[in-house]
Structure formats: C-alpha cells, structure tokens
C-alpha cells in the first residue's frame, strides 16, 4: 500500500511539473500547487485512505498530471456562461436579465479604451456621466430628471438617506417587507437614519391612515411594491393617485419603490399588470425607483426618476458618488433604453423576447430538440410546462411553455443534473417527475446545439 514515505519531495515533483506546465505559468504558482497536492494526499493517507503502491515514476507522472489539473482549474474563470433551461426568465442566481445584442455591442465598444464618460465633446470641458442616460429616462417616463446608481436597493437607500435622515417615513404595515438577500425595509430605514412610521394593518391600509400620521417630522410617504409575494382576499391598499393627493395636500414628497418596474405593459401577455414607471409619474409620484436588470432587460442598475429638485438633492449627496455606474454599465443601459425609444424592445431585448415568445414556436423548437436527442439514443419527449418571470417580478405569475423531458437512466436525475452543471457550458435545468426538464422559453435558439452536446456528454 502507498505510504507517506513513498511520496516524492516538493523539488522532485516540481521538476516533472515544469516539463509539462505552460511556460508562462509563474514558478511560485507551480510550487504552491505542488505543495498543495502533496499536502492533500499526505493528509488523506494519514486519515486512513488506502492506495495501491505504484512505481515511483508512475506516481510522479500521476501527481504531475493532478498538479497541472489543479492549476488549470484555479486559473479558469469563476464566473462562466450558463445555459438557463429552468424556465425562470429573470433568474437572479444566473445573473438576471441577459443583455441584448445592442447592449453587448455598446459595452464592448467602450471597454477597450477611453471614452467621453465625463467629458462634453461639444464644449470641450468636463461633463457628467449621468448625462448619457438622463434624457432617455425622462423621455421614456415623463419625469423631470433622472439618476442611475448600481442597483434598486442602492436607489432606495440613497433616497432615504438624502431626503429623510433624522426624520420620519410613513409606510403601510403591509409594505414593511423583506426582499431577496435579507433586504428589509425597516432595517434600511434604520440604517439611513430615518424613522419608520407604520400605518394601517397588514392587509388593509387607506389614504386616511397616511394623512393621520403626517407630522412636522414627516420626510416622505413611501410606497413599496411587494415584489416577491402577493396579498389576496380581504385586502386594500391606497392607490398611488390617492397617496399623491395626500402628499400634495400636506407638502411632503411621495416616493414609489417599484422594485422591478417596467416600461411595457405585461397584461397583453396574459400576465397580471406590473406597475409601469411612466404610470407612477403620471399618477403623481415625486420620485420613482426601479431596476435596470429585471423587466427593463438591461445591466444591473438602480434608476431614480422624478422631480428635478429631488434628483438634484440625491445627486449632491456624497453617497451618490459611491453608488455611481461604470462606463460599460452606462453604455449597456443606454443601448437598452434606446431599444425602447425606437419601439423595438419586444424584438431586441431578450427578457421581452422570452415573455412574448409564441407557444407554437416553442413547440416546434422542443420537437426539434427532442428529435435530435432521440436520434442520438437519448430517451427524450416534449412536455408542456410553465415558465416563471422571476427576479421579484409578477409573483405567482407564470406563462404556458414547452420543454423537453429526458429520462436520466441508471445514473439518476441528481447525478445527471450535477454533470450538466459542471460541464462547459454549464446547463441548469429542473427535475420534474424524476426527469430532467429543459424549458425552451429560456433557452436561446443559438444555444440549442450546445445543449444537445452537453446532454449527450453527461448521459
């Protein structure tokens, strides 16, 4: 049996590794990997692992191959492309919204070199990075001014700390919610220095409840969209127009946190209406916050639109600098907004392409995929399923979809799922009735061949 005494020295193994390794790899990286490989094996042997003894040269070659594999794995990017076959369109764990061709091209165009990020080319002086987005956002939403930060949670926090620190914020008890990642409205208020004043009850809150709670210490009325849950039954929430009347009567701003927010209506696709940003502005909200990487379909960002005086206060706050966007995000977001301006969002933005994909087209794609797998000896069949919007948008709402179900065979569903996850590219699907289900609504047509190859490789 192999013992710890049989293991080569670090220097001896390092000599062999150097003959096989990429010449560009630093010597320190090689030595570190050699030490780690030997330490791991030594520890396993000490713990009682049994290994057959082999000739020293065979052991050296085997260990060298393992060291090379270790370094290769370490140098491989941790963040990698994934084929999303789950049917969840805005999949937070998988990076939320995939970007449009135009957005990717815009980001690639400015990434390699310099850009006019904060330089006004017309007057030849320093400009504002916010200028690239503000005109588009105001035109699309009807707001007076706009500001972009790195996500919607940051947008809400900036609004609170800049407008309400040391004062009170009135929120319906049913909207003092927690969204993903433990982001709790009461905690955010506390961190911002504002005091939460809850009104109404969990299930029923009226405009008069807000009005009765307003004092000289009131900084704002805050409406929070219940992004990832829904109250049904004996419920009532004051409309935004009603809250706007209360806010205007008492001279306090009304802030509408939409969470996701959308610039297009969702009802035409058989979904419940999701709040539209331009409707919030039209209804009298003084400030609206929403996400760039959810139903908008762009890169991660938090967007604030509303009254020019309020946006100016936010822009002057020191935190705004800490939360600002980089040049590539601005470029991708600008291209995404221009798709809306041209009226081409449904055709160009992947999130809306998936939401609006007609069922017959998905059925045809599923039939072709199933046939390709069957021809290769895989037990596959077309299966109707439901796709979710995800990302805290339209909770409980699903779309009719079509998928391909694959029998996992003797390896079992969990093992096959693991193999699919660990390959290149990784494939994330779901298990349904002991089968692996690939929902075609979230699989791009250009990903189909790669998906077939991965299933064949993993089966």
Coordinates of C-alpha atoms in Angstrom, one line a residue:
X1 CA 0.0 0.0 0.0
X2 CA 1.1 3.6 -0.7
X3 CA 2.5 5.3 2.4
X4 CA 3.5 8.9 3.1
X5 CA 7.2 7.8 2.9
X6 CA 6.6 6.9 -0.8
X7 CA 5.6 10.5 -1.7
X8 CA 8.2 12.5 -3.7
X9 CA 9.8 15.7 -2.4
X10 CA 8.4 19.0 -3.5
X11 CA 11.5 19.7 -5.6
X12 CA 11.4 16.3 -7.4
X13 CA 7.7 16.7 -8.3
X14 CA 8.2 20.3 -9.3
X15 CA 10.9 19.2 -11.8
X16 CA 8.4 16.9 -13.5
X17 CA 5.6 19.5 -13.4
X18 CA 7.8 22.1 -15.1
X19 CA 8.3 19.9 -18.1
X20 CA 4.5 19.6 -18.6
X21 CA 3.3 23.1 -17.5
X22 CA 2.6 26.1 -19.5
X23 CA 5.9 28.0 -19.7
X24 CA 4.1 31.2 -18.9
X25 CA 3.0 30.0 -15.5
X26 CA 5.0 31.6 -12.7
X27 CA 7.3 29.4 -10.7
X28 CA 5.6 30.4 -7.4
X29 CA 2.3 29.2 -8.8
X30 CA 3.8 25.8 -9.7
X31 CA 5.5 25.4 -6.3
X32 CA 2.3 26.3 -4.4
X33 CA 0.3 23.8 -6.4
X34 CA 2.8 21.1 -5.9
X35 CA 2.9 21.7 -2.1
X36 CA -0.9 21.7 -2.0
X37 CA -1.2 18.4 -4.0
X38 CA 1.3 16.7 -1.8
X39 CA -0.3 18.1 1.4
X40 CA -3.7 16.9 0.3
X41 CA -2.5 13.4 -0.5
X42 CA -0.5 13.2 2.7
X43 CA -3.5 14.2 4.7
X44 CA -5.7 11.6 3.1
X45 CA -3.2 8.8 3.7
X46 CA -2.8 9.9 7.3
X47 CA -6.6 9.8 7.6
X48 CA -6.6 6.1 6.6
X49 CA -7.2 6.3 2.8
X50 CA -5.9 3.1 1.1
X51 CA -4.0 3.4 -2.1
X52 CA -2.1 0.8 -4.1
X53 CA 1.6 1.3 -4.3
X54 CA 3.0 2.1 -7.7
X55 CA 6.5 2.6 -9.2
X56 CA 8.0 6.0 -8.3
X57 CA 8.0 7.2 -11.9
X58 CA 4.3 6.3 -12.3
X59 CA 3.5 8.1 -9.1
X60 CA 5.4 11.2 -10.2
X61 CA 3.6 11.3 -13.6
X62 CA 0.2 10.8 -11.9
X63 CA 0.9 13.6 -9.4
X64 CA 2.2 15.9 -12.0
X65 CA -1.0 15.5 -14.0
X66 CA -3.0 16.2 -10.9
X67 CA -1.0 19.4 -10.2
X68 CA -1.5 20.6 -13.8
X69 CA -5.2 19.9 -13.5
X70 CA -5.3 21.8 -10.2
X71 CA -3.6 24.9 -11.7
X72 CA -5.8 24.7 -14.8
X73 CA -8.9 24.7 -12.6
X74 CA -7.6 27.5 -10.4
X75 CA -6.9 29.7 -13.5
X76 CA -10.2 29.1 -15.1
X77 CA -12.7 32.0 -14.6
X78 CA -15.1 31.5 -11.7
X79 CA -17.8 33.5 -13.5
X80 CA -18.8 31.5 -16.5
X81 CA -21.6 31.4 -19.1
X82 CA -24.6 29.2 -18.2
X83 CA -27.5 27.8 -20.4
X84 CA -30.6 28.6 -18.4
X85 CA -33.1 25.8 -19.0
X86 CA -35.0 26.4 -15.8
X87 CA -37.8 28.4 -17.4
X88 CA -37.3 31.3 -14.9
X89 CA -36.8 34.3 -17.2
X90 CA -35.2 36.8 -14.7
X91 CA -33.1 34.2 -12.8
X92 CA -31.3 36.1 -10.0
X93 CA -28.9 33.3 -9.3
X94 CA -28.0 33.2 -13.0
X95 CA -27.4 36.9 -13.5
X96 CA -31.0 38.1 -14.1
X97 CA -31.6 39.7 -17.5
X98 CA -29.4 38.5 -20.5
X99 CA -28.4 41.5 -22.5
X100 CA -29.4 42.5 -26.0
X101 CA -27.1 42.4 -29.0
X102 CA -27.1 46.2 -29.0
X103 CA -26.3 46.4 -25.3
X104 CA -23.4 43.9 -25.6
X105 CA -22.0 45.8 -28.6
X106 CA -22.2 49.1 -26.8
X107 CA -20.4 47.8 -23.7
X108 CA -17.7 46.2 -25.9
X109 CA -17.2 49.4 -27.8
X110 CA -16.3 51.5 -24.8
X111 CA -14.5 48.8 -22.7
X112 CA -11.1 48.6 -24.5
X113 CA -10.1 52.3 -24.4
X114 CA -11.0 55.8 -23.3
X115 CA -14.5 57.3 -23.7
X116 CA -16.3 60.6 -23.1
X117 CA -17.7 59.2 -19.8
X118 CA -17.4 62.6 -18.1
X119 CA -16.3 64.8 -20.9
X120 CA -18.6 67.0 -23.0
X121 CA -17.3 66.7 -26.6
X122 CA -19.3 69.7 -27.8
X123 CA -17.9 72.3 -25.4
X124 CA -14.6 70.6 -24.7
X125 CA -15.0 70.6 -20.9
X126 CA -15.8 68.2 -18.1
X127 CA -19.3 66.7 -18.3
X128 CA -21.5 64.4 -16.3
X129 CA -21.7 60.6 -16.6
X130 CA -25.4 60.9 -15.8
X131 CA -26.0 62.9 -19.0
X132 CA -25.7 59.7 -21.1
X133 CA -28.9 58.3 -19.5
X134 CA -31.0 61.2 -18.1
X135 CA -32.5 62.5 -21.4
X136 CA -33.5 58.9 -22.3
X137 CA -35.0 58.1 -18.9
X138 CA -37.0 61.4 -18.7
X139 CA -38.3 61.0 -22.3
X140 CA -39.4 57.4 -21.7
X141 CA -41.0 58.0 -18.3
X142 CA -42.3 61.6 -18.4
X143 CA -40.2 62.5 -15.3
X144 CA -38.4 65.9 -15.0
X145 CA -35.0 64.4 -14.1
X146 CA -33.3 61.0 -13.6
X147 CA -30.3 59.4 -11.9
X148 CA -28.7 56.0 -12.2
X149 CA -26.9 54.0 -9.4
X150 CA -25.7 50.5 -9.1
X151 CA -29.0 48.7 -8.1
X152 CA -32.5 49.4 -6.9
X153 CA -31.6 48.7 -3.3
X154 CA -29.0 51.4 -3.5
X155 CA -31.5 53.7 -5.2
X156 CA -33.9 53.3 -2.3
X157 CA -31.2 53.8 0.3
X158 CA -29.9 56.9 -1.4
X159 CA -33.4 58.4 -1.5
X160 CA -33.9 57.7 2.2
X161 CA -30.5 58.9 3.5
X162 CA -30.6 62.1 1.3
X163 CA -34.2 63.0 1.8
X164 CA -35.3 61.6 5.2
X165 CA -32.3 61.1 7.5
X166 CA -33.3 62.2 11.0
X167 CA -37.0 62.4 10.1
X168 CA -40.0 60.1 9.6
X169 CA -41.0 58.0 6.7
X170 CA -44.6 56.7 6.5
X171 CA -45.1 53.2 5.2
X172 CA -48.1 50.9 5.1
X173 CA -47.7 48.0 7.6
X174 CA -48.3 45.6 4.7
X175 CA -45.4 47.0 2.8
X176 CA -42.7 46.8 5.5
X177 CA -41.3 43.8 3.6
X178 CA -38.2 41.8 3.1
X179 CA -37.0 41.2 -0.4
X180 CA -34.1 39.0 -1.6
X181 CA -30.8 38.8 0.3
X182 CA -32.3 39.9 3.6
X183 CA -33.0 43.5 2.3
X184 CA -35.7 44.6 4.9
X185 CA -37.4 47.9 4.5
X186 CA -37.4 48.6 8.3
X187 CA -33.7 47.8 8.5
X188 CA -32.9 50.0 5.6
X189 CA -34.8 52.9 7.1
X190 CA -32.9 52.4 10.4
X191 CA -29.5 52.4 8.6
X192 CA -30.4 55.5 6.7
X193 CA -31.1 57.4 9.9
X194 CA -34.9 57.7 9.1
X195 CA -37.6 56.6 11.5
X196 CA -40.2 54.2 10.2
X197 CA -43.8 55.1 10.9
X198 CA -46.1 52.1 10.1
X199 CA -49.8 52.8 9.3
X200 CA -52.8 50.7 8.6
X201 CA -52.8 46.9 9.1
X202 CA -51.0 44.1 7.3
X203 CA -53.9 43.6 4.9
X204 CA -55.8 46.9 4.8
X205 CA -54.4 50.4 4.6
X206 CA -56.2 53.6 3.5
X207 CA -55.2 57.0 2.3
X208 CA -56.6 58.5 5.6
X209 CA -54.1 56.3 7.6
X210 CA -51.2 58.1 5.9
X211 CA -52.8 61.5 6.3
X212 CA -53.4 60.9 10.0
X213 CA -49.7 60.0 10.6
X214 CA -48.2 63.1 9.0
X215 CA -46.5 65.5 11.4
X216 CA -43.9 68.2 11.1
X217 CA -41.2 65.4 11.3
X218 CA -42.6 63.6 8.2
X219 CA -40.0 63.5 5.4
X220 CA -41.9 61.4 2.9
X221 CA -44.6 58.9 2.1
X222 CA -43.1 55.6 0.8
X223 CA -44.9 53.1 -1.2
X224 CA -43.1 49.7 -1.5
X225 CA -44.0 47.2 -4.2
X226 CA -44.4 43.7 -2.8
X227 CA -42.0 42.3 -5.4
X228 CA -41.9 38.7 -4.3
X229 CA -45.2 38.0 -2.7
X230 CA -48.9 38.9 -3.0
X231 CA -51.7 39.6 -0.5
X232 CA -55.1 38.2 -1.6
X233 CA -58.5 38.1 -0.1
X234 CA -59.7 40.8 2.4
X235 CA -57.1 43.4 1.4
X236 CA -56.9 47.1 0.5
X237 CA -54.1 49.4 -0.4
X238 CA -54.5 53.1 -1.2
X239 CA -53.9 53.9 -4.8
X240 CA -50.9 55.9 -5.9
X241 CA -53.2 58.7 -7.0
X242 CA -54.8 58.8 -3.6
X243 CA -51.4 58.9 -1.9
X244 CA -50.3 61.7 -4.3
X245 CA -53.3 63.8 -3.2
X246 CA -52.4 63.3 0.5
X247 CA -48.7 64.1 -0.2
X248 CA -49.5 67.2 -2.2
X249 CA -52.1 68.4 0.4
X250 CA -49.5 68.2 3.2
X251 CA -46.5 69.2 1.2
X252 CA -44.4 66.1 1.6
X253 CA -42.9 64.0 -1.3
X254 CA -44.3 60.7 -2.4
X255 CA -41.6 58.0 -3.2
X256 CA -42.7 54.9 -5.1
X257 CA -40.3 52.0 -4.9
X258 CA -41.4 49.7 -7.8
X259 CA -38.7 47.1 -7.2
X260 CA -38.6 45.8 -10.7
X261 CA -40.7 48.3 -12.6
X262 CA -41.4 48.1 -16.3
X263 CA -41.7 50.4 -19.3
X264 CA -44.0 48.0 -21.2
X265 CA -47.4 46.6 -20.2
X266 CA -47.4 42.9 -19.0
X267 CA -51.2 42.3 -19.4
X268 CA -51.1 41.7 -23.2
X269 CA -49.0 38.5 -22.5
X270 CA -51.6 37.0 -20.1
X271 CA -49.8 38.3 -17.0
X272 CA -51.1 40.4 -14.2
X273 CA -50.4 44.1 -14.6
X274 CA -46.9 45.1 -13.3
X275 CA -46.6 48.7 -12.2
X276 CA -45.2 50.9 -15.1
X277 CA -42.8 53.6 -14.3
X278 CA -44.5 56.2 -16.5
X279 CA -47.8 55.4 -14.9
X280 CA -46.3 56.1 -11.4
X281 CA -45.0 59.5 -12.6
X282 CA -48.4 60.3 -14.2
X283 CA -50.2 59.4 -11.0
X284 CA -48.3 62.0 -9.0
X285 CA -45.2 60.2 -7.6
X286 CA -42.5 62.7 -6.9
X287 CA -39.7 60.0 -7.1
X288 CA -39.8 56.5 -8.5
X289 CA -37.1 53.9 -8.1
X290 CA -36.8 50.7 -10.2
X291 CA -34.3 48.2 -11.5
X292 CA -32.3 48.1 -14.7
X293 CA -31.7 44.4 -14.9
X294 CA -35.2 43.0 -14.4
X295 CA -38.2 43.8 -16.6
X296 CA -36.2 46.6 -18.1
X297 CA -33.9 43.9 -19.5
X298 CA -30.6 45.8 -19.2
X299 CA -27.5 45.6 -17.0
X300 CA -27.7 45.8 -13.2
X301 CA -28.6 49.3 -12.2
X302 CA -30.9 51.2 -9.9
X303 CA -32.9 54.0 -11.6
X304 CA -34.4 57.1 -10.0
X305 CA -36.8 59.3 -11.9
X306 CA -38.9 62.2 -10.7
X307 CA -38.9 65.9 -9.7
X308 CA -35.8 67.8 -10.7
X309 CA -35.4 69.3 -7.2
X310 CA -35.4 65.9 -5.5
X311 CA -33.0 64.3 -8.1
X312 CA -30.7 67.3 -7.6
X313 CA -30.6 66.6 -3.8
X314 CA -29.7 63.0 -4.5
X315 CA -27.0 63.9 -7.0
X316 CA -25.3 66.2 -4.5
X317 CA -25.3 63.6 -1.7
X318 CA -21.8 62.1 -1.1
X319 CA -23.2 58.6 -1.3
X320 CA -24.2 59.2 -4.9
X321 CA -20.5 59.0 -5.9
X322 CA -20.0 55.7 -4.1
X323 CA -23.0 54.2 -5.9
X324 CA -22.3 55.5 -9.4
X325 CA -22.2 53.3 -12.5
X326 CA -19.1 52.5 -14.6
X327 CA -18.7 53.2 -18.3
X328 CA -19.6 49.7 -19.5
X329 CA -22.8 49.6 -17.5
X330 CA -23.8 53.0 -18.7
X331 CA -23.2 52.0 -22.3
X332 CA -25.3 48.8 -22.0
X333 CA -28.1 50.6 -20.2
X334 CA -28.1 53.4 -22.8
X335 CA -28.4 50.9 -25.6
X336 CA -31.2 49.1 -23.8
X337 CA -33.2 52.4 -23.3
X338 CA -32.7 53.2 -27.0
X339 CA -34.4 50.0 -27.9
X340 CA -37.5 51.2 -26.0
X341 CA -37.2 54.6 -27.7
X342 CA -37.2 53.0 -31.1
X343 CA -40.2 50.8 -30.2
X344 CA -38.1 47.7 -30.6
X345 CA -38.0 46.3 -27.1
X346 CA -40.0 43.3 -27.9
X347 CA -37.8 42.4 -30.8
X348 CA -34.4 43.3 -29.3
X349 CA -34.4 42.8 -25.5
X350 CA -34.1 39.1 -24.5
X351 CA -36.4 39.3 -21.5
X352 CA -39.2 40.6 -23.6
X353 CA -38.4 38.2 -26.4
X354 CA -38.8 35.3 -23.9
X355 CA -42.0 36.8 -22.4
X356 CA -43.6 37.3 -25.8
X357 CA -42.4 34.1 -27.4
X358 CA -45.5 32.4 -29.1
X359 CA -46.3 28.9 -27.9
X360 CA -46.3 27.3 -31.4
X361 CA -42.7 28.4 -31.9
X362 CA -41.6 26.9 -28.6
X363 CA -43.4 23.7 -29.5
X364 CA -41.6 23.5 -32.8
X365 CA -38.3 24.1 -31.2
X366 CA -39.0 21.5 -28.5
X367 CA -40.0 18.9 -31.1
X368 CA -36.7 19.5 -33.0
X369 CA -34.6 19.2 -29.8
X370 CA -36.4 16.1 -28.7
X371 CA -35.9 14.5 -32.2
X372 CA -32.1 15.4 -32.1
X373 CA -31.7 13.7 -28.7
X374 CA -33.8 10.7 -29.7
X375 CA -31.6 10.2 -32.8
X376 CA -28.6 10.0 -30.5
X377 CA -30.2 7.4 -28.4
X378 CA -31.5 9.6 -25.5
X379 CA -35.0 9.0 -24.2
X380 CA -36.5 12.4 -24.7
X381 CA -40.0 13.7 -25.1
X382 CA -41.9 17.0 -25.5
X383 CA -43.6 18.1 -22.3
X384 CA -45.9 21.1 -21.6
X385 CA -44.7 23.2 -18.6
X386 CA -45.0 26.7 -17.0
X387 CA -42.3 29.4 -17.1
X388 CA -41.9 31.9 -14.3
X389 CA -41.0 35.6 -14.7
X390 CA -38.7 35.6 -11.6
X391 CA -36.5 38.3 -10.1
X392 CA -39.2 39.5 -7.8
X393 CA -41.4 40.5 -10.7
X394 CA -45.0 39.4 -11.0
X395 CA -45.0 36.9 -8.1
X396 CA -47.0 33.8 -8.7
X397 CA -47.5 34.6 -12.4
X398 CA -46.5 32.0 -15.0
X399 CA -46.6 31.6 -18.7
X400 CA -47.5 28.4 -20.6
X401 CA -44.4 26.9 -22.1
X402 CA -42.9 23.8 -23.7
X403 CA -40.0 21.8 -22.6
X404 CA -38.1 18.6 -23.4
X405 CA -38.0 15.9 -20.7
X406 CA -35.1 13.5 -20.6
X407 CA -35.1 10.2 -18.7
X408 CA -31.8 10.2 -16.7
X409 CA -31.2 6.5 -17.0
X410 CA -29.3 4.4 -14.4
X411 CA -27.2 7.4 -13.2
X412 CA -30.3 9.1 -11.8
X413 CA -31.6 12.6 -12.0
X414 CA -29.4 14.2 -9.4
X415 CA -26.1 12.8 -10.9
X416 CA -27.1 13.9 -14.4
X417 CA -28.0 17.4 -13.1
X418 CA -24.6 17.6 -11.5
X419 CA -22.8 16.5 -14.7
X420 CA -24.8 19.2 -16.6
X421 CA -23.8 21.8 -14.1
X422 CA -20.1 21.0 -14.2
X423 CA -19.6 20.9 -17.9
X424 CA -18.7 23.6 -20.5
X425 CA -21.0 25.4 -20.8
X426 CA -22.9 24.7 -17.6
X427 CA -26.5 23.8 -18.1
X428 CA -29.1 24.5 -15.3
X429 CA -32.4 22.7 -15.7
X430 CA -35.0 21.4 -13.3
X431 CA -36.3 17.9 -12.2
X432 CA -40.0 17.1 -13.0
X433 CA -41.5 13.6 -12.4
X434 CA -38.0 12.1 -12.0
X435 CA -37.0 13.5 -15.4
X436 CA -34.7 16.4 -16.4
X437 CA -36.8 19.1 -17.9
X438 CA -35.4 21.7 -20.2
X439 CA -37.8 24.7 -20.6
X440 CA -37.3 26.1 -24.1
X441 CA -38.6 29.5 -23.2
X442 CA -35.3 30.5 -21.5
X443 CA -33.0 28.6 -23.9
X444 CA -31.8 30.7 -26.8
X445 CA -32.0 29.3 -30.3
X446 CA -28.3 29.7 -30.6
X447 CA -27.8 27.6 -27.5
X448 CA -29.7 24.5 -28.8
X449 CA -26.7 22.7 -30.4
X450 CA -24.6 23.3 -27.2
X451 CA -27.5 21.9 -25.1
X452 CA -27.7 18.8 -27.2
X453 CA -24.0 18.2 -26.9
X454 CA -24.0 18.7 -23.2
X455 CA -26.8 16.2 -22.7
X456 CA -25.0 13.6 -24.8
X457 CA -21.8 14.2 -22.9
X458 CA -23.4 14.0 -19.5
X459 CA -25.7 10.9 -20.1

